[in-house]
Coordinates of C-alpha atoms in Angstrom, one line a residue:
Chain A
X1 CA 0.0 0.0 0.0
X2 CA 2.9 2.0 0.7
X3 CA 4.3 1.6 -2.6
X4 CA 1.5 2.2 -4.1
X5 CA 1.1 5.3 -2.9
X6 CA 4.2 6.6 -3.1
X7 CA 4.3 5.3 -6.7
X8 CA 0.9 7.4 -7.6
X9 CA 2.0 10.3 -5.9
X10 CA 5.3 10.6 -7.8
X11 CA 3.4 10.0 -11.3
X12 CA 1.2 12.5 -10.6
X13 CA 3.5 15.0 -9.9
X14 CA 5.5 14.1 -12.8
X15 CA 2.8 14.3 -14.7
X16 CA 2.3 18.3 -13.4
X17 CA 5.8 19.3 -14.0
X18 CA 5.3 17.6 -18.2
X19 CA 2.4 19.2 -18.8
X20 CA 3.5 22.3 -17.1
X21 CA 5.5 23.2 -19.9
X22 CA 4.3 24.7 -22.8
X23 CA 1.8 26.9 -20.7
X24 CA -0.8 28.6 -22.6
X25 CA -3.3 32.7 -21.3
X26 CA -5.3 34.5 -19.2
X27 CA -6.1 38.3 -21.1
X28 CA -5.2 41.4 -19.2
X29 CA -6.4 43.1 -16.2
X30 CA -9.0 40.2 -15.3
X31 CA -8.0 36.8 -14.0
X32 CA -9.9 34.0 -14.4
X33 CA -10.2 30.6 -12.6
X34 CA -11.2 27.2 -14.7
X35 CA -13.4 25.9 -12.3
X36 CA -17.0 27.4 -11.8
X37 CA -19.3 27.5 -8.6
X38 CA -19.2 23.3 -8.7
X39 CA -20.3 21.3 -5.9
X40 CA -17.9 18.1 -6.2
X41 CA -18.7 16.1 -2.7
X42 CA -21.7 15.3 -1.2
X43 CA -23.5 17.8 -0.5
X44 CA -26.5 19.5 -1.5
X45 CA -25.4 23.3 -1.6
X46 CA -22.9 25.5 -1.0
X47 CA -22.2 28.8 -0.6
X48 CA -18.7 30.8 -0.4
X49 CA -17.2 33.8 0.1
X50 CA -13.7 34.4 -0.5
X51 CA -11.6 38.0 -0.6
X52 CA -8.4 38.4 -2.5
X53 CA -5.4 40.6 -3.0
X54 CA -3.6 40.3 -6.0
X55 CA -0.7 42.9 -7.2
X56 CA 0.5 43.1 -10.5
X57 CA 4.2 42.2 -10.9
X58 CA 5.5 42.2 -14.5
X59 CA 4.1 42.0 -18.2
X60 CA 4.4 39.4 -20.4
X61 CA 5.3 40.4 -24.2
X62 CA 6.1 37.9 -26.7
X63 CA 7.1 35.0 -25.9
X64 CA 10.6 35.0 -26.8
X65 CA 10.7 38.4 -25.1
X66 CA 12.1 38.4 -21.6
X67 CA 9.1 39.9 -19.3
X68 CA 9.4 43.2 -18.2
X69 CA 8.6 43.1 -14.2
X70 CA 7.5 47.0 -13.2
X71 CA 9.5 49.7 -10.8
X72 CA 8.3 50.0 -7.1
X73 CA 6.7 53.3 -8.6
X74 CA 4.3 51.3 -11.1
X75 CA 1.5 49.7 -9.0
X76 CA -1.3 48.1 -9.8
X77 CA -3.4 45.9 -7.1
X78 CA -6.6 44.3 -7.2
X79 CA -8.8 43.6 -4.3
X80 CA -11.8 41.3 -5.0
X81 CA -14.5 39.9 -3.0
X82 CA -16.3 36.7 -4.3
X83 CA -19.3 34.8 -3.9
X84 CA -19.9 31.4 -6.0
X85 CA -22.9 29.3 -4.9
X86 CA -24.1 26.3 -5.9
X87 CA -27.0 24.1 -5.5
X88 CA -28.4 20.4 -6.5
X89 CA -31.4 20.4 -8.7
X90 CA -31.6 16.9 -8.9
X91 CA -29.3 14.3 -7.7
X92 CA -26.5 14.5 -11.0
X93 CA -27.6 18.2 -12.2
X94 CA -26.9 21.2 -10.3
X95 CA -26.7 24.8 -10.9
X96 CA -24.0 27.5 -9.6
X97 CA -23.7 31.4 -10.1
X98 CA -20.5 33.6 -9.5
X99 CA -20.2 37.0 -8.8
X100 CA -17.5 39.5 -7.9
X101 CA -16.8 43.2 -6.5
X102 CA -13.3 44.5 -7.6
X103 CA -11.4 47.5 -6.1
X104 CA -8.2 48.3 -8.4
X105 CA -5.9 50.8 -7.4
X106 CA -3.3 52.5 -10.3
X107 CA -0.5 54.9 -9.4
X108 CA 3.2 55.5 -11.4
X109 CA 4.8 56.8 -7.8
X110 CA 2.1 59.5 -7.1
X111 CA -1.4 60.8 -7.6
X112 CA -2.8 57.2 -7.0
X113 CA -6.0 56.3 -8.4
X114 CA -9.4 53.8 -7.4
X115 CA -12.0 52.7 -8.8
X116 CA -14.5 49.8 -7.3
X117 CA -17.0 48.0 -9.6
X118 CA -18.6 45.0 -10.2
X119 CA -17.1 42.1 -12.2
X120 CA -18.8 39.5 -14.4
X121 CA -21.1 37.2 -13.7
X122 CA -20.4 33.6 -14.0
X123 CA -24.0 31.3 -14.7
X124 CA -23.4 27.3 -14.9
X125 CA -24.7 24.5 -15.2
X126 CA -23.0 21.3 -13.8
X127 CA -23.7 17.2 -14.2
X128 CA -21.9 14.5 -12.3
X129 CA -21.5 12.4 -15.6
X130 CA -18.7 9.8 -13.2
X131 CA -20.4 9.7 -10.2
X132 CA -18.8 7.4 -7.4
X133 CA -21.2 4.9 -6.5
X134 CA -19.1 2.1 -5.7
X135 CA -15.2 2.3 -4.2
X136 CA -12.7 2.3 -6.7
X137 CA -8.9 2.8 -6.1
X138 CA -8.4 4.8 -9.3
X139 CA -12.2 5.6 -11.1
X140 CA -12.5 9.4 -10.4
X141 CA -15.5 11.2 -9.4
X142 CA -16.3 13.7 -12.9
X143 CA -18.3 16.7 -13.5
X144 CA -19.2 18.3 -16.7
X145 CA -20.0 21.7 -16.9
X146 CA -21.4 24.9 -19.1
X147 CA -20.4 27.8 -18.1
X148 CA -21.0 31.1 -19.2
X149 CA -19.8 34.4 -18.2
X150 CA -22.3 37.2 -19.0
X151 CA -20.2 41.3 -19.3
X152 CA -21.5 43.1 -16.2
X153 CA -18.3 44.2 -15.4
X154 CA -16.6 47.1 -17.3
X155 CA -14.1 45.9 -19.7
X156 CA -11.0 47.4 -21.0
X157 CA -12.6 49.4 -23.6
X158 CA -14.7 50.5 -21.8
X159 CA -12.7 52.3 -19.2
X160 CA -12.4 55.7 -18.5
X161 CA -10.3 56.5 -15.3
X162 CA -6.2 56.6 -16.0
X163 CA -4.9 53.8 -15.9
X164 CA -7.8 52.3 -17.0
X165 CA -8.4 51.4 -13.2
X166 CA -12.0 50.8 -14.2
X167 CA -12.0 47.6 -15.6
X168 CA -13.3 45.0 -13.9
X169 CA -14.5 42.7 -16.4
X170 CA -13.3 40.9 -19.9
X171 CA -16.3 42.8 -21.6
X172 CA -17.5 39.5 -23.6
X173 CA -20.1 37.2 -23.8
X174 CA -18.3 33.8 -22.8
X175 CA -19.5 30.2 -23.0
X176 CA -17.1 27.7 -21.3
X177 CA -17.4 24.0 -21.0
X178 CA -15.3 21.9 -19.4
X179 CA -15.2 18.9 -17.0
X180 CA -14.0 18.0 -13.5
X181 CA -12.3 15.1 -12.0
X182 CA -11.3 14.6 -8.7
X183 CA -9.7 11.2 -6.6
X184 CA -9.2 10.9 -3.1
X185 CA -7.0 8.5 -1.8
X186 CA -7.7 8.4 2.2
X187 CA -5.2 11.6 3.1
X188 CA -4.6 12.7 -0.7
X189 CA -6.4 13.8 -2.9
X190 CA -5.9 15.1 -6.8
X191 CA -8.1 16.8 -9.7
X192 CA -8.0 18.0 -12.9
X193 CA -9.6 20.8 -14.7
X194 CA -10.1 21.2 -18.3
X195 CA -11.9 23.8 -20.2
X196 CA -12.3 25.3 -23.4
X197 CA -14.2 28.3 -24.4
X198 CA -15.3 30.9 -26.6
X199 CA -15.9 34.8 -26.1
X200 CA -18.6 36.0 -28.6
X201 CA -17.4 39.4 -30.8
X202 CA -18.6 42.3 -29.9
X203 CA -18.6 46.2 -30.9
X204 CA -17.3 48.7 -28.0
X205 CA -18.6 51.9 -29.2
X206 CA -16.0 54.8 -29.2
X207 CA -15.9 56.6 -25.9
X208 CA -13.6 58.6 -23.7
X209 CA -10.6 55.9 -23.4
X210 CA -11.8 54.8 -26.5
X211 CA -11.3 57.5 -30.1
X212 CA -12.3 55.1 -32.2
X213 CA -15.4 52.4 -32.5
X214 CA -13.6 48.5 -32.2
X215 CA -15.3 45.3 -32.8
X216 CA -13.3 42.8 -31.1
X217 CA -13.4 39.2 -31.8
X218 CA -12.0 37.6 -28.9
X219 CA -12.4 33.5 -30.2
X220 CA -11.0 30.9 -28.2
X221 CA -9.5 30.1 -25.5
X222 CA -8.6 26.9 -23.2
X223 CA -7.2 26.2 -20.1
X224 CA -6.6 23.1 -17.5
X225 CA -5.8 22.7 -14.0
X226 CA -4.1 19.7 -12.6
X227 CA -3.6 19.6 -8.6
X228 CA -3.4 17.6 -5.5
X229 CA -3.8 18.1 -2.0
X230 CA -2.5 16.6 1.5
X231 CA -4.4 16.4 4.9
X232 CA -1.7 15.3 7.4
X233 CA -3.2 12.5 9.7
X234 CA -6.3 12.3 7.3
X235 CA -7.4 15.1 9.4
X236 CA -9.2 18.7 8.6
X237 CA -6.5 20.8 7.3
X238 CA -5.3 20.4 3.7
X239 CA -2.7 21.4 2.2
X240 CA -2.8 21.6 -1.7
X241 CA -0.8 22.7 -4.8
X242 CA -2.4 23.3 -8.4
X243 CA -0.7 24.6 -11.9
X244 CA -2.8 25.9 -14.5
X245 CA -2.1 27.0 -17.6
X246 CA -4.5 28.8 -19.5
X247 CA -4.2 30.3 -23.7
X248 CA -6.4 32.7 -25.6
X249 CA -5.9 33.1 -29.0
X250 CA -5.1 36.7 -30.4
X251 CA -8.1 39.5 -30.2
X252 CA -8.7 40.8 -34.1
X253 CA -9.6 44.1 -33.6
X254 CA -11.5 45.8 -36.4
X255 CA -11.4 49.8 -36.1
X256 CA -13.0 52.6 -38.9
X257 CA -9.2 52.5 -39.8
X258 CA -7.6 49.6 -39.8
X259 CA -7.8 45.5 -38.5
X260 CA -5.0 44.8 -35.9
X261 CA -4.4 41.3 -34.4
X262 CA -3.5 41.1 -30.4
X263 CA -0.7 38.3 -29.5
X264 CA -1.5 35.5 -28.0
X265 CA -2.1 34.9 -24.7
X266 CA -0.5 32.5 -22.2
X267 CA 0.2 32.5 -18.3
X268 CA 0.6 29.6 -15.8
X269 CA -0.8 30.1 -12.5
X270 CA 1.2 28.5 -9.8
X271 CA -1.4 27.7 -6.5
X272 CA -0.7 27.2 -3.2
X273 CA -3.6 26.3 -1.3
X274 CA -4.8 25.2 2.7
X275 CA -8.2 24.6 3.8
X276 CA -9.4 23.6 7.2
X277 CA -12.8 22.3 8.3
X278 CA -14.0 24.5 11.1
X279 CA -17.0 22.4 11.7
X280 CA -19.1 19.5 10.2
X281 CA -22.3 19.3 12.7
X282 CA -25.8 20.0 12.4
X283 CA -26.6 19.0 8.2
X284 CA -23.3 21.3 7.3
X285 CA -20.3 22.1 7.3
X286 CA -18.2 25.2 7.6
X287 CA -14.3 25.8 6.3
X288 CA -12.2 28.4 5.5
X289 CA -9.4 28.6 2.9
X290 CA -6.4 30.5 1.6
X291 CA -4.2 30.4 -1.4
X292 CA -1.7 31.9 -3.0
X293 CA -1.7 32.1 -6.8
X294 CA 1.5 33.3 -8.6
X295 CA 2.1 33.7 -12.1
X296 CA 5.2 34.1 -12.1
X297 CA 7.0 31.2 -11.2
X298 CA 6.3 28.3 -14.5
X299 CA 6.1 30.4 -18.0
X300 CA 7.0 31.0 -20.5
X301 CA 4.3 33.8 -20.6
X302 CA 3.3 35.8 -23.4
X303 CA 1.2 38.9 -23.6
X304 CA -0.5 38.8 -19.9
X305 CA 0.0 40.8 -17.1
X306 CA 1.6 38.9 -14.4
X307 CA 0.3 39.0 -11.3
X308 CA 0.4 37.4 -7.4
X309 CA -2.4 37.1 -5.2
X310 CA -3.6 36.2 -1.8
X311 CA -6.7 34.6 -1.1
X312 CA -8.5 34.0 1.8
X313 CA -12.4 32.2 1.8
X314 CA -15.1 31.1 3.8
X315 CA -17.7 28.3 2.7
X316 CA -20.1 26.7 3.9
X317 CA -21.5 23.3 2.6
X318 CA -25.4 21.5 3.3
X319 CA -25.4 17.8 3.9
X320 CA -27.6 15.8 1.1
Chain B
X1 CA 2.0 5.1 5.9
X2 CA 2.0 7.9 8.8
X3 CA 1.7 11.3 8.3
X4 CA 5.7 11.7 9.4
X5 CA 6.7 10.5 5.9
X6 CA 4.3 11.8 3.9
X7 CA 5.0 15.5 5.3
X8 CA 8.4 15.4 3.7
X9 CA 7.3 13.4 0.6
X10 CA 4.8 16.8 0.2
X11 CA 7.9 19.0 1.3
X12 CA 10.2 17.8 -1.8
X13 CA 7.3 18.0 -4.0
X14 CA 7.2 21.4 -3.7
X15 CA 10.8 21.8 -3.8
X16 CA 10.6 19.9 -7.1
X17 CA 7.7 22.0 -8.3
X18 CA 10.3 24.8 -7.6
X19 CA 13.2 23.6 -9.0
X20 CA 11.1 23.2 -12.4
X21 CA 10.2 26.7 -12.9
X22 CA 14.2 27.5 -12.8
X23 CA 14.1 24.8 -16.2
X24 CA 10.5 25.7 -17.8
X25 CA 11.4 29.7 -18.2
X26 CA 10.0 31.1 -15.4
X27 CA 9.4 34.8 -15.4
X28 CA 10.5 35.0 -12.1
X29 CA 13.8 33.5 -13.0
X30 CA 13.8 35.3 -16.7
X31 CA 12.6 38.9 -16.3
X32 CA 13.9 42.4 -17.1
X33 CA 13.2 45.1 -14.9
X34 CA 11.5 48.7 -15.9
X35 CA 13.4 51.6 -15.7
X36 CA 12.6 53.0 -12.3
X37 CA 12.8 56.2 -14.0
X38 CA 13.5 57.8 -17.3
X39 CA 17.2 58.1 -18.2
X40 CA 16.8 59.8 -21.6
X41 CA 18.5 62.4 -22.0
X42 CA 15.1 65.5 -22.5
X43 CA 15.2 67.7 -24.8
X44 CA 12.8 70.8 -24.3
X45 CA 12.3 72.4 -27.6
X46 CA 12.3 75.9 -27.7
X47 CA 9.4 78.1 -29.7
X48 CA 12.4 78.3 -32.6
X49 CA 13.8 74.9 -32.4
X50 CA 10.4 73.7 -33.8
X51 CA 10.8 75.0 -37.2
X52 CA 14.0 73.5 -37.1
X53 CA 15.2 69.7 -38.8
X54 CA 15.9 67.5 -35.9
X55 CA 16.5 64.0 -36.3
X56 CA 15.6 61.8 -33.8
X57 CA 14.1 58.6 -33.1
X58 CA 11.7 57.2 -35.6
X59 CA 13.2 58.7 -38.2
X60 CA 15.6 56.7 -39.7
X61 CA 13.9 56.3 -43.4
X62 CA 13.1 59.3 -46.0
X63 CA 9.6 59.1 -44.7
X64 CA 8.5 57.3 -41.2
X65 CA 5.2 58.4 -41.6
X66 CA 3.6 58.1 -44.8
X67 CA -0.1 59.5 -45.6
X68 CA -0.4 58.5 -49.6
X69 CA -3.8 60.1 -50.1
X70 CA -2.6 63.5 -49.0
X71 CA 0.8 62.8 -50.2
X72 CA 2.4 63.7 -47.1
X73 CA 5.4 62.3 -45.0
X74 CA 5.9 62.5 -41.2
X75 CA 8.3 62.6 -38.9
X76 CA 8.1 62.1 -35.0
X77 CA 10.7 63.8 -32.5
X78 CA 10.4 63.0 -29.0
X79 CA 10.3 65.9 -26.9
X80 CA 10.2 64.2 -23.6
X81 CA 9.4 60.8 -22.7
X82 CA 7.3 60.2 -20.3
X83 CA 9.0 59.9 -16.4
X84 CA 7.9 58.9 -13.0
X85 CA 6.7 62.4 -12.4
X86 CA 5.7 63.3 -16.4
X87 CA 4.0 62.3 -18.9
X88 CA 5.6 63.0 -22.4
X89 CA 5.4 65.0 -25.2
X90 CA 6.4 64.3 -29.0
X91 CA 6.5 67.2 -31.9
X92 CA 5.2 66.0 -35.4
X93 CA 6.2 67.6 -38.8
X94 CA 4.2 67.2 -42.0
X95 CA 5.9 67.9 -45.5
X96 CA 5.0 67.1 -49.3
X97 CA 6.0 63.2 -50.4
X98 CA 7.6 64.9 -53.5
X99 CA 8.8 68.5 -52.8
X100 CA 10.4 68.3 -49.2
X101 CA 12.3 66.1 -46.8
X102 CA 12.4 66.3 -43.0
X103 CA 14.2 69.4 -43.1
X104 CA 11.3 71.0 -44.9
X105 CA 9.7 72.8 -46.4
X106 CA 6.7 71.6 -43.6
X107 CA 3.1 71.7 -45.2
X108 CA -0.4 71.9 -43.4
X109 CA -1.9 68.7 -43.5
X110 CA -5.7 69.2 -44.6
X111 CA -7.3 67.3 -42.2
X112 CA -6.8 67.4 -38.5
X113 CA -4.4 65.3 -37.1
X114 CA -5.0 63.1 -34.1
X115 CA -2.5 60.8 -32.4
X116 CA -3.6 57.4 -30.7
X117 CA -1.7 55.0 -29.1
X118 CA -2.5 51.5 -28.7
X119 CA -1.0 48.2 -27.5
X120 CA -1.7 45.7 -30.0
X121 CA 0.0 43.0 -28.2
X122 CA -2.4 43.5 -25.7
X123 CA -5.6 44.4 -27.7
X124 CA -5.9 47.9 -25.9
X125 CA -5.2 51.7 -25.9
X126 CA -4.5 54.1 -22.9
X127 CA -6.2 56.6 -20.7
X128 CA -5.4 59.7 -20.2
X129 CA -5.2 60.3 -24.1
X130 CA -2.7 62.5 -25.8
X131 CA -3.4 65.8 -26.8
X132 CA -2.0 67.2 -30.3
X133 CA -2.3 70.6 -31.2
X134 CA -0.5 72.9 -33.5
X135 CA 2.8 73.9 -32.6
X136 CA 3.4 77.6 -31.6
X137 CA 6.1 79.6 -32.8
X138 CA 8.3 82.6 -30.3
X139 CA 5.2 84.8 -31.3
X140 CA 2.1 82.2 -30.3
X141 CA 1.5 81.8 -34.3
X142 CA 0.6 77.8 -35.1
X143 CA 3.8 77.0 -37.4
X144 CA 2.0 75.1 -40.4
X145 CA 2.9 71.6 -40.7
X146 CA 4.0 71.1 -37.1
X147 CA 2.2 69.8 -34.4
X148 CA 2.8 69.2 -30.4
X149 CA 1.5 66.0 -28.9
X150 CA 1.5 66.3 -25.1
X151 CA 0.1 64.6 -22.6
X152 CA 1.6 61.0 -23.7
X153 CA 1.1 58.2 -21.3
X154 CA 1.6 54.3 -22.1
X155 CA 0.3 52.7 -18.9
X156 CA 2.3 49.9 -18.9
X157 CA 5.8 48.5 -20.3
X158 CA 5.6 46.7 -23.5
X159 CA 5.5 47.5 -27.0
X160 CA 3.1 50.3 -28.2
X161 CA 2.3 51.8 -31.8
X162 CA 1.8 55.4 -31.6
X163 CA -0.8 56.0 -34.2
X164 CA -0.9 59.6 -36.0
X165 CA -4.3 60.0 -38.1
X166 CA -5.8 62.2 -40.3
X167 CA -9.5 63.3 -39.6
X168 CA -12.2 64.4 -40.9
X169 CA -14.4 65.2 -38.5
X170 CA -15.0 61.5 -36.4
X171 CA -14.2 60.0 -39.6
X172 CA -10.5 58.6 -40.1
X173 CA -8.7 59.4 -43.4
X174 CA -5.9 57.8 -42.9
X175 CA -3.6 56.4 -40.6
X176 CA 0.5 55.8 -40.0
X177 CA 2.3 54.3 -36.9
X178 CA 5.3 54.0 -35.4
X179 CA 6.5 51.4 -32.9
X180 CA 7.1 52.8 -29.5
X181 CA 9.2 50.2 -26.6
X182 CA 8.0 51.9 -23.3

């Protein structure tokens, strides 16, 4: 048993560090996450709140450019409270919404500015297409889910503080479906994350940031997560580590003037994660999290800024 | 198997997970860092400089800018690139394709000119935008053919295009760039 689990351990890291390699994009000024609202145990609902601080270290440019990390005068932080629930509508289907409040800040050494707004909203739909009836030492549990991010934030072009502080949102229609598999082995535990999607065109019309009218066809993009976690004694504290690299294929922007194509986008976000169940009594249970997300450690990256950011989460889970 | 050996097991994981980034180009390990200020040397241009040739960046062809409808050429001379405490400013000077070269003689472009600047790597433009306006001489006269842009801001470091148009009202006539590493 020992081997055994040494021996799956070690393949699955080894597995993380090959496909590490030739990461692939999250856009600018918006992070995203490949995993919607899901609820992957048993449960019947949850609900979660989590508040993050994320700076922005360095830009990307191509990717046989070096990336340029910014002065201590250039900052740019985002501070971001999130909700995500989910909720079982039957026993394999279940449906999840996401929602965020962003404050950015923007200064080059003085006259700092703010702006707070709300981000997008994140709709899905989930079914348990490998559920995990019967005890198997390697079957994982799946999910499948449609995701799909409606604009309520402000995008990019869109803006109209300096800086563009104001952007809180990719400022596109985006469907997303992807699946979910996770296995837990008594004290460890591993998942993976795939997901491909596509942002529908749209026309921004010409406004203060903004001379000219663009119609911007984002297309494609994909992204997968692969991670593992550890509770020491099989207790309520986990500890967990997840890579995910993400790609978005060049923006064609179409102006009065002229067509322009964006590069292509591609950042690997390094997780560290902990989680501890506070409780588990009376039909629920409650834990808090934290994680630490840096982009900065696996590359290479290409047109993205590069950020770190600290996380820390409440949820709370109902008992089927 | 107890928790004492798989706590280190997890430990060299992560030291593992480490050690990769130094061999997968980690842009932690591979980075340049921005200027923490601007060391270009600035040059202010006087009221008489500006009717003056001046050769500077961007204008190392016969005609960096090129408008074919109006027949015009450019050129672009930075005035001042943008610092920690300023943004910059960059003087513009129109002449005919045919009759005259970046010393002159400098001819008023019909249409208005505007300047943009966009990052196409990124799919976006800046905010505050630049301001371009007609140069003034010693005696507040607009020199023709010569503009000022002020007010020039790239938010972030990376490669830009600094757009100069010709307009017609909101309608754009045409359109020339240069590349700008900020």
């Amino acid at each position: 048993m020992k081997t055994r689990l040494l021996l799956v351990s070690l393949c699955f890291w080894s597995f993380t560090l090959v496909t590490a390699n030739p990461a692939l994009a999250a856009p600018c000024c918006s992070g995203s996450s490949a995993m919607p609202a899901l609820i992957t145990g048993d449960d019947a609902a949850q609900l979660s709140a989590a508040l993050s601080y994320g700076t922005v270290i360095g830009d990307a440019r191509d990717g046989d450019l070096t990336p340029i990390f910014r002065s201590s005068l250039h900052s740019e932080n985002t501070t971001a409270l999130r909700l995500d629930g989910a909720k079982l509508l039957s026993d394999r289907i279940q449906a999840g919404i996401g929602f965020s409040i962003l404050s950015r800040s923007f200064s080059e050494g003085r006259n700092p500015v703010y702006a707070t707004r709300a981000g997008d909203l994140d709709l899905n739909l989930g079914y348990e297409f490998l559920p995990e009836w019967n005890y198997s030492a390697w079957k994982p549990r799946g999910h499948l889910f449609l995701l799909t991010t409606l604009p309520t934030g402000r995008s990019i072009y869109e803006a109209r503080e300096p800086g563009l502080v104001d952007a809180t949102g990719k400022g596109f229609v985006r469907l997303s479906l992807g699946s979910v598999l996770i296995k837990r082995w008594n004290a460890w535990d591993a998942s993976l994350v795939a997901e491909i999607h596509h942002s529908f065109t749209r026309t921004f019309e010409a406004g203060i940031s903004n001379p000219q009218n663009q119609r911007i066809s984002a297309g494609w993009g994909t992204s997968f997560a692969i991670g593992g976690g550890y509770s020491p004694g099989a207790g309520d504290l986990r500890l967990g580590v997840r890579v995910q690299p993400s790609f978005a294929e060049p923006k064609k922007i179409t102006t009065p003037s002229s067509t322009f194509r964006s590069g292509r986008m591609q950042t690997i976000d390094t997780s560290f994660e902990a989680s501890y169940l506070l409780s588990d009594r009376g039909g629920g249970s409650w834990t808090t999290f934290a994680s630490y997300i840096d982009q900065t450690l696996l590359g290479p990256a290409a047109h993205s800024t590069l950020s770190r950011t600290f996380a820390l989460g409440l949820q709370h889970r109902w008992d089927r | 198997m107890k928790p004492s050996t798989l706590v280190p097991l997890f430990c060299i994981h992560l030291a593992i997970l480490f050690g990769a980034a130094g061999c997968i180009n980690s842009p932690l390990l591979n980075h340049a860092a921005a200027r923490e200020a601007s060391n270009e040397p600035q040059k202010n241009l006087s009221c008489s400089d500006l009717k003056l040739p001046n050769a500077e960046a961007g204008e190392n062809s016969a005609c960096p800018l090129f408008f074919p409808n109006a027949g015009l050429c450019a050129s672009l001379t930075w005035e001042k690139k943008q610092s920690e405490n300023e943004k910059g400013s960059f003087v513009i000077r129109f002449w005919d394709e045919k009759a005259g070269n970046a010393s002159g003689p400098y001819v008023e472009p019909n249409d208005t000119v505007f300047v943009e600047l966009l990052m196409i790597s990124m799919g976006h433009g800046t905010y505050p935008l630049p301001i371009t306006s007609p140069a003034l001489d010693c005696e507040n006269k607009a020199i023709p053919g010569v503009y000022r842009t002020k007010n020039v801001y790239f938010m972030m470091p990376g490669e830009w295009k600094v757009f100069v148009q010709l307009k017609h009202g909101n309608m754009i006539l045409e359109s020339s760039s240069l590349s700008h590493t900020q």
